[in-house]
XYZ file of C-alpha atoms in Angstrom:
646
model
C 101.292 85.325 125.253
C 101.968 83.903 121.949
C 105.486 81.596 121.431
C 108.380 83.646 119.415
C 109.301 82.468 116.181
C 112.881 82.188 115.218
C 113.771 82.064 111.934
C 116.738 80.227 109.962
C 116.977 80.948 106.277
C 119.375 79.590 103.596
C 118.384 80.407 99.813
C 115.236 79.308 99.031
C 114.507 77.708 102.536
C 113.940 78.555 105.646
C 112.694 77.279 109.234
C 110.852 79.321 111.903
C 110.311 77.146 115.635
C 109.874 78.541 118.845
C 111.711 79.141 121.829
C 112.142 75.345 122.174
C 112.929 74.470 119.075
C 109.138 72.870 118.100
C 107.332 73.337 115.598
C 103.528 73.309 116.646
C 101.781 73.719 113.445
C 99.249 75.558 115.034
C 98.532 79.611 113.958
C 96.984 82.487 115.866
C 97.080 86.103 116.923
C 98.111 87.022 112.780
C 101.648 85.565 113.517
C 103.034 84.015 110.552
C 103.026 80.277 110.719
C 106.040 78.021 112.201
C 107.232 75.263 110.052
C 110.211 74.202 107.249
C 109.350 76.090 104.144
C 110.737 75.462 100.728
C 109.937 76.596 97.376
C 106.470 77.773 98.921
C 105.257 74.725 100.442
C 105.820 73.459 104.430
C 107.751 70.051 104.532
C 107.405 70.040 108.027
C 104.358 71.384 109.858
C 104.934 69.618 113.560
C 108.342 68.983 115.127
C 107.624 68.529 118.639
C 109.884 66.630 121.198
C 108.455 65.131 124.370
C 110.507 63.511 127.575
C 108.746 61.069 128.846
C 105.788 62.027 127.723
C 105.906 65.169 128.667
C 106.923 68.628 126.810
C 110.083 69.770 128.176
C 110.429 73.035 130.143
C 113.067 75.915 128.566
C 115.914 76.552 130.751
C 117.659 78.971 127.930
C 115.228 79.783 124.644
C 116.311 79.749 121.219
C 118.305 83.449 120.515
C 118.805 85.183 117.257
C 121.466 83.334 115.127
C 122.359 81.075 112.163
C 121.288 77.947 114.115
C 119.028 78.034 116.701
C 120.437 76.663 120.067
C 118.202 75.857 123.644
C 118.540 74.085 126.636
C 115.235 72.383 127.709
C 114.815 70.075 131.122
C 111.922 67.954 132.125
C 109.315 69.709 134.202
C 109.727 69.319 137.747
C 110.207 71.449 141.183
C 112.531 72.976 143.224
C 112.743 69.961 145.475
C 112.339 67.393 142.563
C 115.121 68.723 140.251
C 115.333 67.362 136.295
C 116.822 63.989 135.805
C 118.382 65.422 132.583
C 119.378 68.372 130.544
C 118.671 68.717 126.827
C 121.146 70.425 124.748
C 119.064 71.002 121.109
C 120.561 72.700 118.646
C 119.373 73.101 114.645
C 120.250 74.633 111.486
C 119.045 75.126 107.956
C 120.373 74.183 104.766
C 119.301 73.128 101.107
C 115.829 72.310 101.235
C 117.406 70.642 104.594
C 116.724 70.439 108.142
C 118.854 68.904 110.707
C 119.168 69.014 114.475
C 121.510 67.476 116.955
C 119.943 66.695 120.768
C 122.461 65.769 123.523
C 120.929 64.936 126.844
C 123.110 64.555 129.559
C 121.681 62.677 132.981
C 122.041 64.850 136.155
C 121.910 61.615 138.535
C 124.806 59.839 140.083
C 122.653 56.464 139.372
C 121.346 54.488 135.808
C 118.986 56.172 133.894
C 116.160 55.484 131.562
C 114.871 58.111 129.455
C 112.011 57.570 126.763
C 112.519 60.234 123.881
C 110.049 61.224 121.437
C 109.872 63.465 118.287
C 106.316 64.000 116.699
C 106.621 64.331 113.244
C 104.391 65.522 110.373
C 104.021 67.429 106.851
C 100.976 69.083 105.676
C 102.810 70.331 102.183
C 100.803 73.526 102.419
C 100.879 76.202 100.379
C 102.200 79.537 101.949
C 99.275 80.723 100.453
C 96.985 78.790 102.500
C 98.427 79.844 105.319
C 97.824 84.065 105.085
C 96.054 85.877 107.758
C 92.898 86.389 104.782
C 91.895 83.059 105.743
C 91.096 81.551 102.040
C 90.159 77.970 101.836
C 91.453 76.063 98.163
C 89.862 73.300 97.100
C 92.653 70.535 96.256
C 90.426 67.814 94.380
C 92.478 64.368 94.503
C 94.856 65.309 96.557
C 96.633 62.426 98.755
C 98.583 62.227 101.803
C 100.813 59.062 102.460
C 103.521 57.936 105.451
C 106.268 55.272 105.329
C 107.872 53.965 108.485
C 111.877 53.712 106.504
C 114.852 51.700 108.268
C 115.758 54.699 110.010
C 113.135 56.670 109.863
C 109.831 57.585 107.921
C 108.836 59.613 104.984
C 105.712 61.414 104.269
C 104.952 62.266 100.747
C 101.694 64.028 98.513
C 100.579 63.920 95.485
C 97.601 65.848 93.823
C 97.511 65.144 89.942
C 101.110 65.150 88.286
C 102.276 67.410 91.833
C 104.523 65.309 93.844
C 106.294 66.509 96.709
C 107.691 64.215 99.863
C 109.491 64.931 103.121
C 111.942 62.250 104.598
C 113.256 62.083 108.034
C 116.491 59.934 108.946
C 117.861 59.358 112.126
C 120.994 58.542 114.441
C 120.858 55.784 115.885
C 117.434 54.416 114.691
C 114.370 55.217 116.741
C 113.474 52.296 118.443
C 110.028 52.242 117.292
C 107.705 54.260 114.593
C 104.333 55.002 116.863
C 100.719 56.380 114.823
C 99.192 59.665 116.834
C 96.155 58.820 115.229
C 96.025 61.667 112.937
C 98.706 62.306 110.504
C 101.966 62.816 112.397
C 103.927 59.990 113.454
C 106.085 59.722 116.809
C 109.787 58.470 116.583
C 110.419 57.097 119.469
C 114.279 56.413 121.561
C 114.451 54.629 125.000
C 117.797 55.828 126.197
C 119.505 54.127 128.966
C 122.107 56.916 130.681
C 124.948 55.587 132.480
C 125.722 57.887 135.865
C 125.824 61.337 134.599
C 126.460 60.233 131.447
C 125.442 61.534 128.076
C 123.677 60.052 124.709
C 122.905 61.877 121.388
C 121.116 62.016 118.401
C 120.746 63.736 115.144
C 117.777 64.242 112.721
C 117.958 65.015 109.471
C 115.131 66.178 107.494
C 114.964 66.220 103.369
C 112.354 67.853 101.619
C 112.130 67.345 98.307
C 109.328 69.787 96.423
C 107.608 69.445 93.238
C 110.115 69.704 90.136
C 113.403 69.129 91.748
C 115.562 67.709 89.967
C 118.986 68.369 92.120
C 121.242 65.871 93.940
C 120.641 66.883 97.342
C 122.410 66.051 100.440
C 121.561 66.931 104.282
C 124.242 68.372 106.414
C 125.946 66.412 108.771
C 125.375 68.163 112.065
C 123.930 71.620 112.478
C 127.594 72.964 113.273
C 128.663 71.463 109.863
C 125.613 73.787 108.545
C 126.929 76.558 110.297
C 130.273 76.597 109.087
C 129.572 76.529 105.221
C 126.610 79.500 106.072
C 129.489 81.457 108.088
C 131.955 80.897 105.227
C 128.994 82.020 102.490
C 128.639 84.993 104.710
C 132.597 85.695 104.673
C 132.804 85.528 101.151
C 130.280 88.285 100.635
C 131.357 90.811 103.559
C 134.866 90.453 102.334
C 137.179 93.321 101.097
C 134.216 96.062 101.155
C 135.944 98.640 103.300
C 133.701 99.541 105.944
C 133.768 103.171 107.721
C 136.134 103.332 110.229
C 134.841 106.068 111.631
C 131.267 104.831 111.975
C 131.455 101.619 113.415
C 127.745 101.335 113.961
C 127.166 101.316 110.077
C 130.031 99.278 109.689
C 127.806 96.934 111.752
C 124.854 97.653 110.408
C 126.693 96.925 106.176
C 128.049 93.486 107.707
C 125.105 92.540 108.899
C 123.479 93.220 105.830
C 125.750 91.595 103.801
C 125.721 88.408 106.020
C 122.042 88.565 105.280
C 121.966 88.983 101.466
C 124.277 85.659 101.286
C 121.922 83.806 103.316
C 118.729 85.124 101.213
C 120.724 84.239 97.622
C 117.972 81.984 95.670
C 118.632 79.889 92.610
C 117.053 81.563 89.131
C 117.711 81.027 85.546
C 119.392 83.336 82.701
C 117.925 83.568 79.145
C 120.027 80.527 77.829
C 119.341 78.666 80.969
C 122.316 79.372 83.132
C 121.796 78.972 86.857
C 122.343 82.177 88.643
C 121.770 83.203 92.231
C 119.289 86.555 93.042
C 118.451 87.982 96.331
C 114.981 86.628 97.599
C 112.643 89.093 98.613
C 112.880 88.502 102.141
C 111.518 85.862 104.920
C 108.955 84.137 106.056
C 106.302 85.339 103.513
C 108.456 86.608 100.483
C 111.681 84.068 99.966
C 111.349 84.442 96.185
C 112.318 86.371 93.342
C 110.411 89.608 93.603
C 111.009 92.567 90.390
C 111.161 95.652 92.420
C 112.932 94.117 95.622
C 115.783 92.115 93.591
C 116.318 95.462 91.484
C 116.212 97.749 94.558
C 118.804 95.670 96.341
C 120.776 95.302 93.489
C 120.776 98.595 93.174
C 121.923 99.836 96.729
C 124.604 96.946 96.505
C 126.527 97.941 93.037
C 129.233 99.616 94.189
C 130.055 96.766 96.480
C 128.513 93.787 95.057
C 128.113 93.785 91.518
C 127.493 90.004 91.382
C 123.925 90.677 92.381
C 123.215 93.050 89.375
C 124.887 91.091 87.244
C 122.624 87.816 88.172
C 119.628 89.777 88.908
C 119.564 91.438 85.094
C 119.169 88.331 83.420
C 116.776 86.652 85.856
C 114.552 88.938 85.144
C 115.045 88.916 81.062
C 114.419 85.832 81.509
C 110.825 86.046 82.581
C 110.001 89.130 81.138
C 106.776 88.933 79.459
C 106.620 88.163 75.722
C 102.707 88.270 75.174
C 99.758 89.407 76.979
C 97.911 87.560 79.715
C 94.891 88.859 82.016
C 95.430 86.756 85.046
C 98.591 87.705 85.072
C 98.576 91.323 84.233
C 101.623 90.301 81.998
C 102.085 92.555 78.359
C 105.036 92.253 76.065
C 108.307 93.959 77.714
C 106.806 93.871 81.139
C 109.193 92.849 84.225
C 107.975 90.538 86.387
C 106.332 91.134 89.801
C 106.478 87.791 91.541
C 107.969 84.566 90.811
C 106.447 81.786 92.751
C 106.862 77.714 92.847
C 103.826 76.335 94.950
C 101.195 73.991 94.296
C 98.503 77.354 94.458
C 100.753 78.879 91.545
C 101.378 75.566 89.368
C 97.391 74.933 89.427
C 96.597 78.485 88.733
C 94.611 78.895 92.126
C 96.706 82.018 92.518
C 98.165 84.588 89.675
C 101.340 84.682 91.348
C 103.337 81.490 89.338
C 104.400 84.821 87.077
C 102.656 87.861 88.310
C 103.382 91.168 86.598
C 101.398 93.129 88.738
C 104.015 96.024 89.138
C 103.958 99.332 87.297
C 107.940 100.396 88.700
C 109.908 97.054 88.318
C 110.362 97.643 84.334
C 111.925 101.162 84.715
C 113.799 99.697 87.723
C 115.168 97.097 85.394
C 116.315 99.717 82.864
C 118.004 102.122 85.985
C 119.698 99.020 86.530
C 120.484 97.940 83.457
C 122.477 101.502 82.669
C 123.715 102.219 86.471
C 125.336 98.186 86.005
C 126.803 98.737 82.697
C 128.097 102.603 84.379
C 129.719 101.444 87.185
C 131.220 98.226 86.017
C 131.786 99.045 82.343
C 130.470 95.596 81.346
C 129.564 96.634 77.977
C 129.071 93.059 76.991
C 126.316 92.647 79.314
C 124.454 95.864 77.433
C 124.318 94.391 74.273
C 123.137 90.252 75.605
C 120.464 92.827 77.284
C 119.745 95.063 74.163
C 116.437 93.311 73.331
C 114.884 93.217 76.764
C 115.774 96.557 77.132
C 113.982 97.918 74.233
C 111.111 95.791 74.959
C 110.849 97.260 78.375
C 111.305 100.676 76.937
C 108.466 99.758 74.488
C 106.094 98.543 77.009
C 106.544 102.377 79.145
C 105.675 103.905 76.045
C 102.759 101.417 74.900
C 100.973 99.672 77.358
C 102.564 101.220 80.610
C 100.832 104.773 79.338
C 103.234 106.963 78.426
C 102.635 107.811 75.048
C 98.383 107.762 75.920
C 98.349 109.514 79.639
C 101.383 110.633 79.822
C 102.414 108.917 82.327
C 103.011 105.154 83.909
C 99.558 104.064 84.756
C 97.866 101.058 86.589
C 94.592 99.740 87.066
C 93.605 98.018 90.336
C 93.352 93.818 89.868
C 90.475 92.229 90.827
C 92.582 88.640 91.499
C 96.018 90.230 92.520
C 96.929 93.398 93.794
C 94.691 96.652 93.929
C 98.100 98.790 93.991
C 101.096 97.814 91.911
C 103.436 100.390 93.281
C 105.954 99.904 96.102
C 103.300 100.802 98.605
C 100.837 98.142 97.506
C 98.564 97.235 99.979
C 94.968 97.907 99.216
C 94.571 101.319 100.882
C 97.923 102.576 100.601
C 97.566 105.323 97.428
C 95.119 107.415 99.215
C 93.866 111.348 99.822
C 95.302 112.936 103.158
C 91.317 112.017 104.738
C 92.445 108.436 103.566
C 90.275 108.330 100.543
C 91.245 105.823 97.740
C 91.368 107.343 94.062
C 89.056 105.489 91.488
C 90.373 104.703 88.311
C 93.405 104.437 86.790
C 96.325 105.351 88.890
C 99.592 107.670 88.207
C 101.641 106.634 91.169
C 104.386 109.641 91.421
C 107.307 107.456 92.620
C 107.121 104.989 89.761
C 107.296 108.464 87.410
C 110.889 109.265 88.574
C 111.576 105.936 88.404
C 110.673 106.288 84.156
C 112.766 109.584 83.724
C 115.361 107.843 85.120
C 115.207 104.710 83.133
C 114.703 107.058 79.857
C 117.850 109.046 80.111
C 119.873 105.899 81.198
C 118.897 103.952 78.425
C 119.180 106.746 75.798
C 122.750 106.568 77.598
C 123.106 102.865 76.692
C 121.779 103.860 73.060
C 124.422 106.427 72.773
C 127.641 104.629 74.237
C 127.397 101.092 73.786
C 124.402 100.595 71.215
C 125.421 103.175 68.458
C 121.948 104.461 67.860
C 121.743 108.190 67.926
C 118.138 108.165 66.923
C 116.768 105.792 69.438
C 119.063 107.772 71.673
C 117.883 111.536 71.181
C 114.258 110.156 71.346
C 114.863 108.787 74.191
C 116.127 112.360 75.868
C 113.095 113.833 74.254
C 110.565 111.395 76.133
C 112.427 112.434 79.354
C 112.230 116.209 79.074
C 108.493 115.693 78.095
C 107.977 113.394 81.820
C 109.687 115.897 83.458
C 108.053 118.869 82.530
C 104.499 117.413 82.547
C 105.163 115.926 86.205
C 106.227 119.655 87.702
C 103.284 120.682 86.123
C 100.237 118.161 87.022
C 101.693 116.636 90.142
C 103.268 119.846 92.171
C 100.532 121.665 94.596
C 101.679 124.968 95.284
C 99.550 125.504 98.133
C 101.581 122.792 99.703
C 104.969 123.069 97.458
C 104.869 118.887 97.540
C 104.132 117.042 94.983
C 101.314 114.902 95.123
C 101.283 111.103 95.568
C 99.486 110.147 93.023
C 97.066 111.622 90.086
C 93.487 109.652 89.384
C 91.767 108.852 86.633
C 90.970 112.188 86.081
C 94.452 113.461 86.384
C 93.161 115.218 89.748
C 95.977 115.227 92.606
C 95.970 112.461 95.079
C 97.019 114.674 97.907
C 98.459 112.889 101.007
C 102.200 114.255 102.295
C 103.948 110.874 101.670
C 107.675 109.885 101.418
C 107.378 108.774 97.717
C 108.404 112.258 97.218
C 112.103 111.133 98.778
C 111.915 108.879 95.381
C 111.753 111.483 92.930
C 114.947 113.371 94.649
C 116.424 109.751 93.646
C 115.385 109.611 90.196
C 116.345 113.359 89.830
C 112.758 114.454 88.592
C 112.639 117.708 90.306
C 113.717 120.559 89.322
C 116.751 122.125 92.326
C 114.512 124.559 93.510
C 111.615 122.095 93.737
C 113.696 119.426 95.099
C 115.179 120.846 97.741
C 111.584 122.419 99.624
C 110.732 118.379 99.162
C 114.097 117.366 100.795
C 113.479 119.891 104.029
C 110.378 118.726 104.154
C 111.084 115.309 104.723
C 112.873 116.121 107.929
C 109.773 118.343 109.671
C 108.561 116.306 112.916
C 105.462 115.543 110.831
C 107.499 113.687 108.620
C 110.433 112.085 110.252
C 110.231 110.300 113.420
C 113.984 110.056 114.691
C 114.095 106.644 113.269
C 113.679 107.605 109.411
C 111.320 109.327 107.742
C 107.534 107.648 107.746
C 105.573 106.714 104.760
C 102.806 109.171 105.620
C 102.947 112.773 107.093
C 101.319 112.248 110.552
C 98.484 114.899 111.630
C 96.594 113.676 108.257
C 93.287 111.575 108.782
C 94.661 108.474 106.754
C 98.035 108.257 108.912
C 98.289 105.193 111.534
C 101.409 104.567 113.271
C 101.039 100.981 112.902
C 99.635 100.882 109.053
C 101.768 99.237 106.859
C 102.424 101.970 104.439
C 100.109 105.021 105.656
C 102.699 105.919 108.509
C 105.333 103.202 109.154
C 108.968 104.023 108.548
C 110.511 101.542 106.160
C 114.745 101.237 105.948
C 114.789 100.766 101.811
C 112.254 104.129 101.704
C 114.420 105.964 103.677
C 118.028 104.948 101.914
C 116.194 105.856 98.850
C 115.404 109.164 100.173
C 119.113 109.418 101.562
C 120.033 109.089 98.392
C 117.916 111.372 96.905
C 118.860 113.969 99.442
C 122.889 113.652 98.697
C 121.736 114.154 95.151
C 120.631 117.119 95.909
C 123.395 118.499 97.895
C 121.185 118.573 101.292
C 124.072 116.581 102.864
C 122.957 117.658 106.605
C 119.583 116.457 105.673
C 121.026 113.141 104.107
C 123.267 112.859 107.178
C 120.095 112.968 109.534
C 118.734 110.027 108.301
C 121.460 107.943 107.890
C 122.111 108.003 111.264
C 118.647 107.598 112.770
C 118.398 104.597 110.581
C 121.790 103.263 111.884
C 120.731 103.862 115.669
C 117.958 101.896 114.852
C 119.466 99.182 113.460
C 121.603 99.122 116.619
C 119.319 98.622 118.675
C 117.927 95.528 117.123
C 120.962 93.894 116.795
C 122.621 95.360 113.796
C 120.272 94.391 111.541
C 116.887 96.676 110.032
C 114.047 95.061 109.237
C 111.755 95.057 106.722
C 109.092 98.087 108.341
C 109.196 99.526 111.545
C 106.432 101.175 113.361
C 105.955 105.426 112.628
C 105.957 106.538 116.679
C 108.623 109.481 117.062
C 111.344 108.699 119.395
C 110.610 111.765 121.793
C 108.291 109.549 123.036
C 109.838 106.580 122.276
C 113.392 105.772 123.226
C 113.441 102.733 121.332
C 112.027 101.530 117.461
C 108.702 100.178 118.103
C 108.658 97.052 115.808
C 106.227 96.888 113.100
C 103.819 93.684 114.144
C 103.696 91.543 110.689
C 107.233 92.424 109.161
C 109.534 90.012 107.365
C 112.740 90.165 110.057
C 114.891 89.055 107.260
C 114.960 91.768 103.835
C 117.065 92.151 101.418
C 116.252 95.521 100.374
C 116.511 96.680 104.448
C 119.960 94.666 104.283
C 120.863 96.566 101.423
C 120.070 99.434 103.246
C 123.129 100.214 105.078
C 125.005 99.653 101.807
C 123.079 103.313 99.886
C 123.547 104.754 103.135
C 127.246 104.484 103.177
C 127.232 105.419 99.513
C 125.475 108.615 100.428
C 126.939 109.973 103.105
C 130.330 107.735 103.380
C 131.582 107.267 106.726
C 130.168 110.652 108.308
């Protein structure tokens, strides 16, 4: 059976170990890898402690929490029973590691015990380490360790990339041992009085490529834990949870405790620093388009900060100028920002990717819903520019003004899909067959209307352009009465999920349809046969609704968008439900999404699996999903917008 990972995030890094607290370096069975991550890149790739010489048996694992706390004895019998009990506890912080071992002897007599941490950065790329297996050649690249006064240091370089990892200790090991491959052993011999007790802390300091930041390693891992605990106060405090409903009032706190861990540093337009929700951990602990929007968006009436950092981090990179590896065109919003080696070096497309057809008329619902709720006109007219530009790259580029709609093409070195559901077989007939061509997701049309009529609003109210304004409106009328007329099958009275390139329907029963309740697309008679829909046992499961009708060929319970029920997919359609006035409907979701988040602790993860709960009296988890989203913490947040505290 393959070792648990548990993972601690702050900002921009995180750590995932096992039930131990090592970290083996080693991958298998599709798990994602263990290691300390920042900015992309794995500072530590083994962290393994030995007693003895020999690897410590767990008496209590690691559980789910801020720091990540086990008890671990030396392997023995029942009539031989451990000289000593390890108390290991470690935390996270600012591109920081540090853990704290106690060991207490269990003898009434003088012990020696010879402690040992193996220790050792690859620096790889998360890229490298993906299930697909790709190999990168890294011509020049060097590897280097240095035993320090207290420690060591391992460091790479590969051209002008430099990047170390340094590892301090209290007390000093007593000696600084080679493996004979790249890891190095730091090495105590501890001398225990009668049941007496020793400790030691490790700190660890990575230090990636470009950072230019005073940085300082906390003190203990209970120091961590207290400035993490008093982040995540600051951000559940004074929203007024339901009373009523103290399961989502769980569920919200949990959510918010997440979003401050997953805050990542980002730049404004004049070079500010700001803080935006990552994407989510291990994989995605970055600045994503569509996922900082989306949580933004279920957030505002809570936590406005978000928007209000999120809007300019993404002016910021919009794109000014075309570019074909990175799908980028003038007013585009970004897809992906990422800061490894892979990206720098151009091995991947993903240093700015703008592989995304919906996160420029996400950044314009936004951009009006912001300047709506909070009245922050200023904000409107800093933003005036980008916002055209976006609007301008809908009409041009995107396809609106020459199909009619938002269209993408599949990329040959990114992503075949550039909707939310973008995995390469996701857009897809109900026998599972993939459209060729072009592709006019319907989800990412809603998303256009929306971002039409709110900026003509912006035009209106805070711009002063009447023109710009009732041109606007115009566009949005046109969307809308094209969309009821080339996406809606009658036979089925759903719209279909996508059109190809020859404007035939792509015609798998798929939740994207929840979206365009959102977005407000549908016409009220149209609308609500979508919303009852949604709730027919093909369709919802008991935990949410799933991404794909089953009984159609091309659903799988355990596909990642062609049946799996994701939290943000479903507040969406909650949403979009309330917006319709099917409040019972809305209501039925909510709470199927709350019982699942209770029973995994409160918190909803990024995808769970699409098997009903007739037969299942418990969400099935969904194998490869991040445990830590932001748009799934956000979740709870739209849900208690929607339906309050019923």
């Amino acid at each position: 059976m393959t070792e648990r990972h548990h993972l601690l995030v702050y900002g921009g890094t995180f750590a995932a170990v096992g039930d131990g607290g090592d970290i083996s370096g080693v991958r298998g069975g599709g798990q994602a890898p263990d290691g300390l991550f920042v900015r992309d890149a794995r500072h530590l790739s083994r962290w393994q402690l030995t007693v003895d010489g020999a690897v410590p048996e767990t008496l209590a694992p690691v559980s789910d929490g801020d720091t990540a706390r086990c008890v671990l004895v030396p392997r023995g019998g029942r009539n031989e029973p451990p000289a000593c009990t390890l108390f290991r506890e470690q935390a996270v912080g600012d591109a920081s590691f540090v853990e704290s071992l106690r060991i207490t002897s269990n003898r009434p007599v003088a012990t020696r015990v010879r402690l040992a941490i193996t220790a050792d950065a690859d620096f790889a790329d998360q890229f490298e380490l993906r299930s697909d297996h790709r190999t990168y050649v890294k011509t020049g690249a060097l590897r280097s360790r240095q035993v320090l006064d207290h420690g060591l240091e391992f460091a790479y370089r590969r051209g002008e990339w430099r990047s170390c990892t340094t590892v301090t200790a209290e007390p000093a090991p007593d000696a600084v041992e080679e493996t004979g491959a790249g890891a190095r052993r730091l090495v105590w011999s501890l001398d225990l009085q009668p049941h007496g007790t020793a400790e030691l802390v490790l700190r660890v300091m990575a230090r990636p490529h470009g950072e230019k930041r005073a940085l300082r390693v906390p003190r203990s891992p209970a120091a961590m834990a207290e400035q993490l605990l008093a982040a995540e106060g600051a951000f559940v405090e004074g929203v007024a949870f339901p009373t009523g409903w103290p399961e989502l009032a769980a569920a919200c706190a949990r959510g918010l405790a997440d979003l401050a861990a997953l805050q990542i540093p980002a730049t404004g337009p004049d070079g500010e620093e700001l803080r935006v929700p990552a994407a989510g951990a291990p994989w995605f602990l970055t600045l994503l388009g569509r996922d900082a929007l989306l949580t933004s968006l279920f957030a505002l009436p809570y936590r406005p900060q978000l928007a209000a950092a999120t809007l300019p981090a993404l002016a910021a990179t919009q794109a000014t100028e075309a570019g074909s590896a990175s799908v980028a065109q003038p007013g585009k919003i970004v897809h992906e920002v990422r800061h490894g080696e892979l990206a720098h070096f151009g091995q991947v497309p993903f240093g700015r990717y703008y592989g995304s057809v919906d996160a420029t008329p996400l950044f314009l619902v936004l951009l009006g819903a912001y300047v709506e709720r909070t009245g922050d006109a200023a904000t409107a007219r800093r933003l005036e520019r980008h916002a055209r530009a976006a609007i301008g790259w809908m009409l041009d580029h995107g396809g609106l003004t020459s199909r009619g709609y938002l269209v993408y093409r599949a990329d040959r070195g990114g992503l075949a899909n550039q909707n939310w559901k973008d995995s390469p077989g996701a857009i897809c007939s109900a026998d599972g067959t993939r459209p060729t061509g072009p592709v006019m997701a319907a989800g990412a049309q809603g998303y256009a209307y929306d971002a039409l009529r709110r900026t003509a609003w912006l035009a209106r109210t805070v711009w002063e352009d009447e023109v710009y304004a009732a041109l606007l409106e115009q566009a949005a009328g046109d969307l809308r009465d094209r969309f009821q007329r080339d996406f809606w099958m009658p036979e089925r009275s759903f719209p279909a999920l996508a059109l190809d390139g020859d404007g035939r329907p792509v015609d798998a029963l798929a939740s994207d349809a929840g979206h365009l309740l959102w977005s407000g697309l549908l016409d009220k008679e149209y609308g609500e046969l979508v919303g009852r829909r949604l709730l027919e046992p093909d369709f919802f499961s008991g935990w949410g609704v799933r991404t794909l009708a089953a009984g159609q060929e091309a659903y799988h319970p355990l596909s990642y968008h062609r049946g799996s029920v994701w939290p943000h997919d479903n507040a969406l359609i909650t949403l979009g439900l309330a917006r319709y006035g099917l409040h019972d409907e809305a209501r039925t979701v909510a709470h199927a999404l709350v019982d699942a988040a209770t029973a995994t602790g409160h918190r909803l993860p990024e995808v769970l699996a699409g098997y009903g709960r007739d037969t299942h009296a418990e969400p099935v988890p969904y194998p490869h999903a991040c445990v830590r989203e932001s748009r799934s913490a956000a979740a709870p947040l739209a849900l208690l917008a929607a339906v309050g505290g019923a």
